[in-house]
Short mmCIF file of C-alpha atoms in Angstrom, two decimals:
data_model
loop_
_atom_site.label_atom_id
_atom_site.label_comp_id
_atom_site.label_asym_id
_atom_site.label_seq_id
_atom_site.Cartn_x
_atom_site.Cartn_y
_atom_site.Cartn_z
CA UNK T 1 -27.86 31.86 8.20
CA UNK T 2 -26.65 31.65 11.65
CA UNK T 3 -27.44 28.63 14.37
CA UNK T 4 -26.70 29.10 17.95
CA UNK T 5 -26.71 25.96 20.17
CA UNK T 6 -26.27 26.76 24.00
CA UNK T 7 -25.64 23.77 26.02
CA UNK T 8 -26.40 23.92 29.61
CA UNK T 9 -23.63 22.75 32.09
CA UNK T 10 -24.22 19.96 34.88
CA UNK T 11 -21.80 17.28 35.33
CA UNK T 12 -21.22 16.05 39.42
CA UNK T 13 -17.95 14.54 38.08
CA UNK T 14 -16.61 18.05 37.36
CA UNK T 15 -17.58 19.95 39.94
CA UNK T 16 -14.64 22.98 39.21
CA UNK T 17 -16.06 22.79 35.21
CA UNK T 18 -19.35 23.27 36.47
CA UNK T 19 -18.77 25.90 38.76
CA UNK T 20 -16.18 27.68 36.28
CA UNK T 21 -18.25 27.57 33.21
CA UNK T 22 -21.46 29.75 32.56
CA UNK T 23 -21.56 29.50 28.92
CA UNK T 24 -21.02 26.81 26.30
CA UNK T 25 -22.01 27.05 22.90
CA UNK T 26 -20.99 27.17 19.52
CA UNK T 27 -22.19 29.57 16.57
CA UNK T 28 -22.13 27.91 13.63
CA UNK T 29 -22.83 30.26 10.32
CA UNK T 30 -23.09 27.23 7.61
CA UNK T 31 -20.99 26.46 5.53
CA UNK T 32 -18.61 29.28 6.36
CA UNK T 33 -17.58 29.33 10.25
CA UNK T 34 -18.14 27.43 13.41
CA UNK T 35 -17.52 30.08 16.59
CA UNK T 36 -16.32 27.96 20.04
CA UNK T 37 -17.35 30.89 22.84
CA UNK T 38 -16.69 29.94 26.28
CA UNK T 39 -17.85 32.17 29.28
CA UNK T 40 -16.68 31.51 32.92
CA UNK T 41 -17.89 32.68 36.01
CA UNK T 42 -15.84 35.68 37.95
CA UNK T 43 -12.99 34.78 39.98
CA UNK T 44 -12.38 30.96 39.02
CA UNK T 45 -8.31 31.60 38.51
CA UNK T 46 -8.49 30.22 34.53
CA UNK T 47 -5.82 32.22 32.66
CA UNK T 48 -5.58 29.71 29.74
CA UNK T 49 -7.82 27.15 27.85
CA UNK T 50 -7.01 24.97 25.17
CA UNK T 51 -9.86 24.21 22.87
CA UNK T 52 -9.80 20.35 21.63
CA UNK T 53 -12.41 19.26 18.41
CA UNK T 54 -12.88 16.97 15.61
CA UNK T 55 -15.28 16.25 13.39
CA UNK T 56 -16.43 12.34 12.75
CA UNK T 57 -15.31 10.95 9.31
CA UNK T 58 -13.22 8.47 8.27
CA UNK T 59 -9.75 9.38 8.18
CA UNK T 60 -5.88 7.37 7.87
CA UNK T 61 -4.53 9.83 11.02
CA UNK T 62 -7.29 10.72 13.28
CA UNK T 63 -5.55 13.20 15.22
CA UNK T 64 -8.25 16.25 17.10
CA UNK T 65 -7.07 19.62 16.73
CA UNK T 66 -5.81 21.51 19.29
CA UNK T 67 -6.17 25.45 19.42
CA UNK T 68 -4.48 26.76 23.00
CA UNK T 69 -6.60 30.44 24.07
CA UNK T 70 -5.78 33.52 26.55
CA UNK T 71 -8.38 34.02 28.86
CA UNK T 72 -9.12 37.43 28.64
CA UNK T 73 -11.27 38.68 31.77
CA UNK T 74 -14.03 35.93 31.39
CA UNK T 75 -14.47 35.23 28.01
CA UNK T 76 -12.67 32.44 24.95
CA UNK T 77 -13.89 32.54 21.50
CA UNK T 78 -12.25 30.95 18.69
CA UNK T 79 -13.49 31.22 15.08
CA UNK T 80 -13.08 28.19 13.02
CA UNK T 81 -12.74 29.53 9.52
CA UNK T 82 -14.03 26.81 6.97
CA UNK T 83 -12.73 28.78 3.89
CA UNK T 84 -8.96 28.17 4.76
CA UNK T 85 -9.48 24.14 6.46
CA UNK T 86 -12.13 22.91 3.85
CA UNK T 87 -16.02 22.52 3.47
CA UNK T 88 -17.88 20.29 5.56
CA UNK T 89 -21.29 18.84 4.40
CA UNK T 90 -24.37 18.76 6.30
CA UNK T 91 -24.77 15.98 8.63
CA UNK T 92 -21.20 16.53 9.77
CA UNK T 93 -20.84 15.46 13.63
CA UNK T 94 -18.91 18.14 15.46
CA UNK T 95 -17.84 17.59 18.79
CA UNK T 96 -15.43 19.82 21.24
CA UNK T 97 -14.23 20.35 24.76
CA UNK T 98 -12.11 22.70 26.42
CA UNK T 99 -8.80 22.12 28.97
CA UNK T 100 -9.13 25.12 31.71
CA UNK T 101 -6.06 25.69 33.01
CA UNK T 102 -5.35 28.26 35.84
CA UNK T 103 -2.14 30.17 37.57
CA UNK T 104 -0.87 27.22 38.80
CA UNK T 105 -0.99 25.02 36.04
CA UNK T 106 -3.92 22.57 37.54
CA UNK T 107 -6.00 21.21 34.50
CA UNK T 108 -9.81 20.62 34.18
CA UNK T 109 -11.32 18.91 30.93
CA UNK T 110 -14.80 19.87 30.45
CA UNK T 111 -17.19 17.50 29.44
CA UNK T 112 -17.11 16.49 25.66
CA UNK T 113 -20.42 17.99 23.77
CA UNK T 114 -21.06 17.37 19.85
CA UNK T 115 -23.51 19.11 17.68
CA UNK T 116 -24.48 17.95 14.19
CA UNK T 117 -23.95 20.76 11.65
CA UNK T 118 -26.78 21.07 9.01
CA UNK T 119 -27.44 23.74 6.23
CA UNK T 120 -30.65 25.26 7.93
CA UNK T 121 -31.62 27.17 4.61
CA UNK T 122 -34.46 24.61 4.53
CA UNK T 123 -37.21 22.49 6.49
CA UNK T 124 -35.08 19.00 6.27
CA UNK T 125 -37.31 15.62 5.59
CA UNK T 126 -36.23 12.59 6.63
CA UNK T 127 -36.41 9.17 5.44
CA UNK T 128 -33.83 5.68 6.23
CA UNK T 129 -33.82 2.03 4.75
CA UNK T 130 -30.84 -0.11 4.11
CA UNK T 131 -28.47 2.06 6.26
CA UNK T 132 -28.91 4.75 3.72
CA UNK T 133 -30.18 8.70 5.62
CA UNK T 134 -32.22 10.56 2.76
CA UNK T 135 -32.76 13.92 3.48
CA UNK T 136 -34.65 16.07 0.92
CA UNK T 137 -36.89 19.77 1.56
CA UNK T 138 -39.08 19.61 -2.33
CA UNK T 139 -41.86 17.66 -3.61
CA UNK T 140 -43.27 14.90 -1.60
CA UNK T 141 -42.48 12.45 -3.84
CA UNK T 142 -39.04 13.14 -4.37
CA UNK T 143 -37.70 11.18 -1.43
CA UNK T 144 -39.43 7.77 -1.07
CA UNK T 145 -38.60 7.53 -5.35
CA UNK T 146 -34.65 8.20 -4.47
CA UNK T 147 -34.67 6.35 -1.29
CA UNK T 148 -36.28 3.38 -3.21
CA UNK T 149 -33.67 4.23 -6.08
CA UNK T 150 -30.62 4.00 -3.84
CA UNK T 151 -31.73 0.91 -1.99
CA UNK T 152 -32.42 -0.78 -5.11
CA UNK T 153 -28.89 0.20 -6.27
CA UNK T 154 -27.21 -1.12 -3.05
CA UNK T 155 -29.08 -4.77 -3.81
CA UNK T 156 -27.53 -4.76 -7.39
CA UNK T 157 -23.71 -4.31 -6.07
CA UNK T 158 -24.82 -6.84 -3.40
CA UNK T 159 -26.15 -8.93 -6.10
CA UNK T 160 -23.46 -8.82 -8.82
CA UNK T 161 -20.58 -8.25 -7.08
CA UNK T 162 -21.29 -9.15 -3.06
CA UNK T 163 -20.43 -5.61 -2.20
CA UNK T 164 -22.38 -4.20 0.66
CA UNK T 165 -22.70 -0.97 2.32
CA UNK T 166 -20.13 -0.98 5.55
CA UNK T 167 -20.87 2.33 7.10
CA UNK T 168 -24.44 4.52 7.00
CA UNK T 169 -24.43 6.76 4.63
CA UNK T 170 -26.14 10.17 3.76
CA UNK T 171 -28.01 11.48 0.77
CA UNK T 172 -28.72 15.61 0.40
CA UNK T 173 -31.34 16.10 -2.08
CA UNK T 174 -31.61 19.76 -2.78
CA UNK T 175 -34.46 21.03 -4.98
CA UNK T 176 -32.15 22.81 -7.45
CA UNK T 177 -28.30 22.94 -8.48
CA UNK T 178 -27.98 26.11 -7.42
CA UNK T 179 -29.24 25.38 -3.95
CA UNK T 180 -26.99 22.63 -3.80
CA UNK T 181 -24.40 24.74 -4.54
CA UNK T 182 -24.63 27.63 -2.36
CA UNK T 183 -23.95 24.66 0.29
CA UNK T 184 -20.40 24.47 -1.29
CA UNK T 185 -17.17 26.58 -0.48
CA UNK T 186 -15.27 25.38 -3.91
CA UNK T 187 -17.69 24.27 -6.69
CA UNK T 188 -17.54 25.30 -10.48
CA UNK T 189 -20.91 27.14 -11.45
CA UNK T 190 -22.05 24.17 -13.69
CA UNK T 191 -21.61 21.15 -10.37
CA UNK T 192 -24.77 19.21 -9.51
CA UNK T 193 -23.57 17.47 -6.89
CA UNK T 194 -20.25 16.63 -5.02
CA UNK T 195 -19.47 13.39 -2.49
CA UNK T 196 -17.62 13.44 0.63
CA UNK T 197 -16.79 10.00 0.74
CA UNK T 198 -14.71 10.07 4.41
CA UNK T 199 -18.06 11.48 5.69
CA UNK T 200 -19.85 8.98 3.58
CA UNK T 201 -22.12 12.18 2.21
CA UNK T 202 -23.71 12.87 -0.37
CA UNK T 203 -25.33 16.17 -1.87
CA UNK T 204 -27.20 16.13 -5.07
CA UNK T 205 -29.00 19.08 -7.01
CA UNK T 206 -32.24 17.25 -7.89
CA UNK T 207 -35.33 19.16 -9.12
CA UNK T 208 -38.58 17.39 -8.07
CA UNK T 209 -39.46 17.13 -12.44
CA UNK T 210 -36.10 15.33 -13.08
CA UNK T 211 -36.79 13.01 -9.71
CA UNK T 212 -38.06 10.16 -11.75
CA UNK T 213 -35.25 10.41 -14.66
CA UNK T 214 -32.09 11.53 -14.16
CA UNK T 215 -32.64 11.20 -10.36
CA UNK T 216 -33.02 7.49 -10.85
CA UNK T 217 -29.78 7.04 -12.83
CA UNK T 218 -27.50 9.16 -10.41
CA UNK T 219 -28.33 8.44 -6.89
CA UNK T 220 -27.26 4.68 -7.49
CA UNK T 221 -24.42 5.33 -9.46
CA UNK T 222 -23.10 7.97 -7.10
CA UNK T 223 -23.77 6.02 -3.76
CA UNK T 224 -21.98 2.87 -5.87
CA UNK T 225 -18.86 5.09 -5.70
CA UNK T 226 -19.53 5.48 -1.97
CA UNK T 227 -19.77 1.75 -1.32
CA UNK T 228 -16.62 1.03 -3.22
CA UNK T 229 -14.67 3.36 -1.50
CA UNK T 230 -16.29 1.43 1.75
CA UNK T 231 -15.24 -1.80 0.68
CA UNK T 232 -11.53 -1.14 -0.50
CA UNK T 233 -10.39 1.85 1.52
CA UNK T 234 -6.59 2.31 1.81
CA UNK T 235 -3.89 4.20 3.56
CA UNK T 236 -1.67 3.15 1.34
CA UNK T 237 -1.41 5.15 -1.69
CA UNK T 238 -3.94 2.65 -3.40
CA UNK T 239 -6.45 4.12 -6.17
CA UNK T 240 -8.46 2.83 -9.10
CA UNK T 241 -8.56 3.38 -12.87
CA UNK T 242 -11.68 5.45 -13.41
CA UNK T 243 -12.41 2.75 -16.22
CA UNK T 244 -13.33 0.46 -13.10
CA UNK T 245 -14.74 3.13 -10.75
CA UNK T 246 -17.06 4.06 -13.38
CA UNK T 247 -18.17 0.72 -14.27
CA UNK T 248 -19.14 -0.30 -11.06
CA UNK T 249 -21.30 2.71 -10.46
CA UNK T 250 -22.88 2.10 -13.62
CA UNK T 251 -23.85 -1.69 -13.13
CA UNK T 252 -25.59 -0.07 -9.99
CA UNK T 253 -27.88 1.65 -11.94
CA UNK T 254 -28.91 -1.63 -13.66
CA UNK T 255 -29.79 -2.70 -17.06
CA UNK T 256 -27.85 -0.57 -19.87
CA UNK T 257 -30.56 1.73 -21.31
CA UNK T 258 -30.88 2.37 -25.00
CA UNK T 259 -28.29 5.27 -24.97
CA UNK T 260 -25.64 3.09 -23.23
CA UNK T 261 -26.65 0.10 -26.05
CA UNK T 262 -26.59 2.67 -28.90
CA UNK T 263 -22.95 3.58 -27.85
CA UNK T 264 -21.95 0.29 -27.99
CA UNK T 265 -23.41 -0.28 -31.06
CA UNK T 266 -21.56 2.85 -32.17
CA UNK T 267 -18.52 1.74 -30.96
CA UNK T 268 -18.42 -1.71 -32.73
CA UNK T 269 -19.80 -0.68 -35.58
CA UNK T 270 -17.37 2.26 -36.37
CA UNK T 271 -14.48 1.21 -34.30
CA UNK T 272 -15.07 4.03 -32.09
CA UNK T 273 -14.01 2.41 -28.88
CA UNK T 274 -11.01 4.33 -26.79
CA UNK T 275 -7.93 2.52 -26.47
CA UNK T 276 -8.78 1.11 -22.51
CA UNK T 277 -5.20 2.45 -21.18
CA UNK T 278 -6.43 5.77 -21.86
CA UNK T 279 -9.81 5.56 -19.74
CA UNK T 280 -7.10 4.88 -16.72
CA UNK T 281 -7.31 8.39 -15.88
CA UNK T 282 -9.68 11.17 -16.84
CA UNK T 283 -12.30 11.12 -19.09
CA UNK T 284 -12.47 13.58 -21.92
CA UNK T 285 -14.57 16.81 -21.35
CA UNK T 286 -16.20 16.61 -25.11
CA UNK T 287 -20.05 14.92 -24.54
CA UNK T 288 -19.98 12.52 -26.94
CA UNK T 289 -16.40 11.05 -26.56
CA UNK T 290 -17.21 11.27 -22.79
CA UNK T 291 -20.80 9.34 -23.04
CA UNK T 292 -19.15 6.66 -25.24
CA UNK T 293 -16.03 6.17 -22.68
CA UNK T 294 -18.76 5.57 -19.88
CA UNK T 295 -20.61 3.12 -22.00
CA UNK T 296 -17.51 1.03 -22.73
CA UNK T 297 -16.26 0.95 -18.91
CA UNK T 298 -19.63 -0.36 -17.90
CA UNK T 299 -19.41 -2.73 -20.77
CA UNK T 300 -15.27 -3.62 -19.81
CA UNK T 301 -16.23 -4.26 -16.08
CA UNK T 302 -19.43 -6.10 -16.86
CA UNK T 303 -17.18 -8.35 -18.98
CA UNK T 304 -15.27 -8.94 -16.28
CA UNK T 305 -18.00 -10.05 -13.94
CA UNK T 306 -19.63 -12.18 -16.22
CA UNK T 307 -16.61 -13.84 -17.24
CA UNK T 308 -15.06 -14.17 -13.95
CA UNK T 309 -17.38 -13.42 -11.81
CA UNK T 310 -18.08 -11.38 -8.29
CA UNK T 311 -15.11 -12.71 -6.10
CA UNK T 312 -12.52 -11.84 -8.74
CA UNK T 313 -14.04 -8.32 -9.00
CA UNK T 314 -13.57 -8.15 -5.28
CA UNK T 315 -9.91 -9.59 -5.46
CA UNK T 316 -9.04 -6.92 -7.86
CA UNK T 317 -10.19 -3.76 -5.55
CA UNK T 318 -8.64 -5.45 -2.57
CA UNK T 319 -4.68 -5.71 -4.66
CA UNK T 320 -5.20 -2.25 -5.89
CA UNK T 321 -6.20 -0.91 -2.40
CA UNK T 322 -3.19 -2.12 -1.93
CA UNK T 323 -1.51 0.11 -3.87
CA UNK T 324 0.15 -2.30 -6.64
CA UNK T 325 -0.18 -0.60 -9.83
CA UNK T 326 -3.13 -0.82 -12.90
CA UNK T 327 -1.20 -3.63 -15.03
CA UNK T 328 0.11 -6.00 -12.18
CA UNK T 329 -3.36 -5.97 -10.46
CA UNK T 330 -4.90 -6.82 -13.33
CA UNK T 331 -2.00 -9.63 -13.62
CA UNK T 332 -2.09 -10.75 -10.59
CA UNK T 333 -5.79 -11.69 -10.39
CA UNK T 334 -6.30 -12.00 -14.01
CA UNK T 335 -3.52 -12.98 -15.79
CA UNK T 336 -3.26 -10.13 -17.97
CA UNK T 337 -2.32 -6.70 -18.00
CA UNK T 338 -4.74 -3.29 -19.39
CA UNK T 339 -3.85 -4.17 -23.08
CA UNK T 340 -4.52 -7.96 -22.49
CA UNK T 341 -7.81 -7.11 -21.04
CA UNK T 342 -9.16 -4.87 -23.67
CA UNK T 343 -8.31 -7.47 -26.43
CA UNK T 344 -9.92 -9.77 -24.68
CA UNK T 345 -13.08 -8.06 -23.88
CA UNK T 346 -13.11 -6.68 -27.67
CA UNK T 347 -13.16 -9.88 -28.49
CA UNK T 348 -16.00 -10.90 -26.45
CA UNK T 349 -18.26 -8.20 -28.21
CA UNK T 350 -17.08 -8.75 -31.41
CA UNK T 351 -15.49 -5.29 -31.71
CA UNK T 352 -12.68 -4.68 -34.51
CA UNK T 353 -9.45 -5.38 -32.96
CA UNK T 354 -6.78 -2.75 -32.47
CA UNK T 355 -3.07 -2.67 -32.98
CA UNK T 356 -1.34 -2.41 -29.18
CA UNK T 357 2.05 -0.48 -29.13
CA UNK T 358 4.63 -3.26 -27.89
CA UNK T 359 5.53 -0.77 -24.94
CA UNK T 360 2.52 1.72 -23.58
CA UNK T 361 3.51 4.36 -21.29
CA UNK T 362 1.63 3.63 -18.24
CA UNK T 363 -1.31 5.74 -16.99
CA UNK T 364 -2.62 6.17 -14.00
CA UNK T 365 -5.33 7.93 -12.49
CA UNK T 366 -4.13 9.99 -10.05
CA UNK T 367 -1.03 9.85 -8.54
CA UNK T 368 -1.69 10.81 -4.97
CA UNK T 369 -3.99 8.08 -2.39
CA UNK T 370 -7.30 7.03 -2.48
CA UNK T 371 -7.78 8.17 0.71
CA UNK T 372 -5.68 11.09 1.07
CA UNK T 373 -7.09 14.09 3.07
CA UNK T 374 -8.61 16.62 0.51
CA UNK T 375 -9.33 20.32 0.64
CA UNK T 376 -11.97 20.49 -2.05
CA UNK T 377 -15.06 18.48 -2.96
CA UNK T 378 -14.92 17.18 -6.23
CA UNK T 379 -17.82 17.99 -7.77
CA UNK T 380 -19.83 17.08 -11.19
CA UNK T 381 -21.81 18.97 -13.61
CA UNK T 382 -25.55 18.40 -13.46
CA UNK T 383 -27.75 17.40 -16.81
CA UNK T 384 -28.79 20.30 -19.36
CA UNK T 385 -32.24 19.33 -18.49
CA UNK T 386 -31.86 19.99 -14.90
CA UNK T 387 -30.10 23.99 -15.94
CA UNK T 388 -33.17 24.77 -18.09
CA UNK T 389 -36.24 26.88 -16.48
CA UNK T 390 -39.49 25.12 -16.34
CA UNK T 391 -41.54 26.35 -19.48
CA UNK T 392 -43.91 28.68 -17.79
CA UNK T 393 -40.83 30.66 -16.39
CA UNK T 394 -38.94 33.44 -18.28
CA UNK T 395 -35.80 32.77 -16.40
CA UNK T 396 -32.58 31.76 -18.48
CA UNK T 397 -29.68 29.23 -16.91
CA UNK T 398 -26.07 28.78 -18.38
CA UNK T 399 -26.49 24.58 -19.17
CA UNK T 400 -24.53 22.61 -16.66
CA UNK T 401 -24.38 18.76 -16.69
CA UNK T 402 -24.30 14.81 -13.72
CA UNK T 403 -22.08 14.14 -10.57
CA UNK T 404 -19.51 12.09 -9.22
CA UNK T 405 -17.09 13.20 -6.72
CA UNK T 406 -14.94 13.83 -3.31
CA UNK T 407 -14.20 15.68 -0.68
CA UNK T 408 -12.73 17.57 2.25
CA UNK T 409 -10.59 18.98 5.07
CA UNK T 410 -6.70 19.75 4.26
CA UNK T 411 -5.46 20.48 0.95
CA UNK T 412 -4.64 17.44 -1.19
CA UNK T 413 -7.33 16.78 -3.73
CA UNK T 414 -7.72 13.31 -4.82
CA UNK T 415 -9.25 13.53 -8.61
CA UNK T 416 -12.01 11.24 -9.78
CA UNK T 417 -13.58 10.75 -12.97
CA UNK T 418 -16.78 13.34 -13.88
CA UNK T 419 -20.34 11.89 -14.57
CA UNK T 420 -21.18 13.76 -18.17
CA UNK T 421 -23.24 10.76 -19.54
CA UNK T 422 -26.41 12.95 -18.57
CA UNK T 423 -25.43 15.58 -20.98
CA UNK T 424 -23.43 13.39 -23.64
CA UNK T 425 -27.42 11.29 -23.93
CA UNK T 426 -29.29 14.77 -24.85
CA UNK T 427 -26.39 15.57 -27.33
CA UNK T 428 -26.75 12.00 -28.27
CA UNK T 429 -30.02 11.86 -29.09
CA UNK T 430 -30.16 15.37 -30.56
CA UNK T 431 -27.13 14.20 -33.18
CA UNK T 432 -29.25 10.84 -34.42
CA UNK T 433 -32.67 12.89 -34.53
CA UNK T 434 -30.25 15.28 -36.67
CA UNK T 435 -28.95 12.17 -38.70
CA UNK T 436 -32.49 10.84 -39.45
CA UNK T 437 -33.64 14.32 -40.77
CA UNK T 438 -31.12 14.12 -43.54
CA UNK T 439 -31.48 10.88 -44.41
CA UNK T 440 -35.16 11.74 -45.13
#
């Protein structure tokens, strides 16, 4: 799909720029290419021109880049190639300008122009509360239920841990997965959904007849890992055990439901908990184990905030931000280290304690920044439900699975923990439905 956006010239400050230039526009063939063409009028002297754009997001060295051009006869076009640099979502701001330069090295800037890149495969609606932009294109109910989702999610992290949205951000509800994905340069053919969190974006896979289930569980927890990364971004090197991360984003989606309770159940019951060091980094890929290690971080961190309450929680993001290390964060604002914490919280729930090694080899999550630069969106699978064809359809879909993610421009992926609990719940219930038919 191509979008061309001409831009009509008139500026009395640059009265050269507006004589030179006849054309200004950029052609921007989402999510592949953006095309800079540039068209001057006969007999202005420009030999050279030296594009200058950048895209708004947040970033830890904000530098524009620079791309210097021949003028050949009249014409400059430069073709920004989004398959080498990295995906941008929708909603990206874009702007540009151009340096003219002619034979005797004089230099006019044009002015600056921005466009706002959007995947125009669909009719875009529009809905804002809270500082949160929902966008959505299916079923008219969809997008007030989401919006009200994610607002009530953003009052929950206000509520039990004083965490508030700093910057707007942007929800993309597409009407499928594969939609979603066809908006994606890198994505594995199972992803639901990938964040962009230094563009504070958001795109999710929703269908309109999962809007009011699964739709209500992951817009919350996935716009909790936005806010977070708000509240403790670092430059630093800093990062968080995906334990915590995944905690946090599911306290946003508020009271445990009966498959999170059933896990813990499980867990105390059988002894089934993970040792804690080993949800530092990333989860397992199996359903169940998966489900169950989501159900025990949200129980770990809402130990913590019970116990200790909302300003310690915010201590602890702040010293790892900071980039001290799993164990001595936890030290430093709790007095203990990852073991000391998981004794203490199995003690809490009345869980069967568990013999700690004398000297664990640390883990950590990922060993590059929070905040690095990244060349790929990290991207999660969506629910089984959401992969299966309605029941009136004779179409057949490979199951995929939830979402939580990253993203984007230069190639240093930072690697965050993946949402299955969507897919471990149908398994879940499937394997105790199984249980009770043989105990009959």
């Amino acid at each position: 799909v191509f979008l061309t956006v001409a831009f009509l010239w008139s500026d009395n400050h640059f009265v050269f720029a507006q004589n030179a230039v006849t054309r200004n526009e950029v052609v921007v063939d989402f999510p592949n290419t953006v095309t800079f063409e540039l068209e001057l009028a006969e007999g202005t002297g420009v030999v050279n021109a030296v594009l200058t754009y950048d895209v708004d997001r947040f970033s830890c060295l904000d530098v524009a880049s620079t791309v210097p051009l021949e003028v050949e006869g009249n014409q400059v076009e430069w073709e920004w190639v989004l398959t080498r640099s990295g995906n941008l979502p929708p909603g990206t701001t874009l702007w540009w300008e151009w340096t003219l330069i002619d034979a005797n090295g004089n230099e006019t800037v044009t002015p600056r122009r921005t466009i706002t890149l959007m995947d125009d495969r669909f009719a875009w609606r529009q809905l804002e509360a809270d500082g949160v932009h929902l966008y959505w294109y299916e079923g008219d109910a969809v997008g007030p239920l989401l919006l009200d989702a994610a607002v009530s999610g953003l009052d929950r992290l206000e509520a039990e841990m004083s965490i508030e949205l700093q910057d707007d951000v942007q929800i993309f509800i597409y009407g499928s997965s594969e939609d979603m994905r066809e908006a994606l340069l890198y994505v594995q053919d199972w992803a639901g959904g990938a964040a962009f969190p230094e563009y504070n974006t958001i795109l999710m896979g929703v269908p309109p007849r999962l809007a009011d289930s699964w739709g209500l569980e992951v817009v919350p927890h996935e716009l909790a890992h936005l806010v977070v990364d708000q509240f403790d971004r670092s430059c630093v090197g800093g990062s968080r055990p995906t334990w915590l991360d995944e905690g946090l984003a599911m306290v946003a989606e508020g009271e445990p439901n009966a498959d999170i309770l059933a896990d813990l159940a499980e867990g105390i019951n059988r002894d089934a908990f993970e040792p804690l060091r080993s949800l530092n980094g990333a989860f397992a890929a199996d359903h169940d184990q998966a489900g169950m290690s989501y159900s025990q971080s949200y129980s770990v961190v809402n130990y913590l905030l019970d116990t200790y309450g909302a300003e310690k929680m915010q201590e602890l993001l702040h010293v790892l931000a900071d980039g001290v290390g799993y164990d001595a964060a936890l030290a430093q604002v709790y007095g203990m280290n990852v073991d000391g914490l998981e004794t203490a919280w199995r003690e809490a729930i009345d869980a069967p304690m568990r013999r700690i090694p004398p000297t664990p080899t640390p883990l950590q999550a990922a060993a590059v920044p929070t905040y690095a630069l990244s060349g790929l969106p990290q991207t999660v699978p969506t629910p089984p439900a959401a992969a299966e064809p309605p029941p009136e359809t004779a179409v057949t879909s490979s199951p995929s699975l939830g979402i939580c993610g990253l993203g984007i421009v230069l190639p240093l992926l930072v690697v965050v923990g993946a949402s299955w609990k969507q897919g471990h719940r149908g398994a879940q219930r499937k394997r105790r439905d199984s249980q009770r038919g043989r105990r009959k």
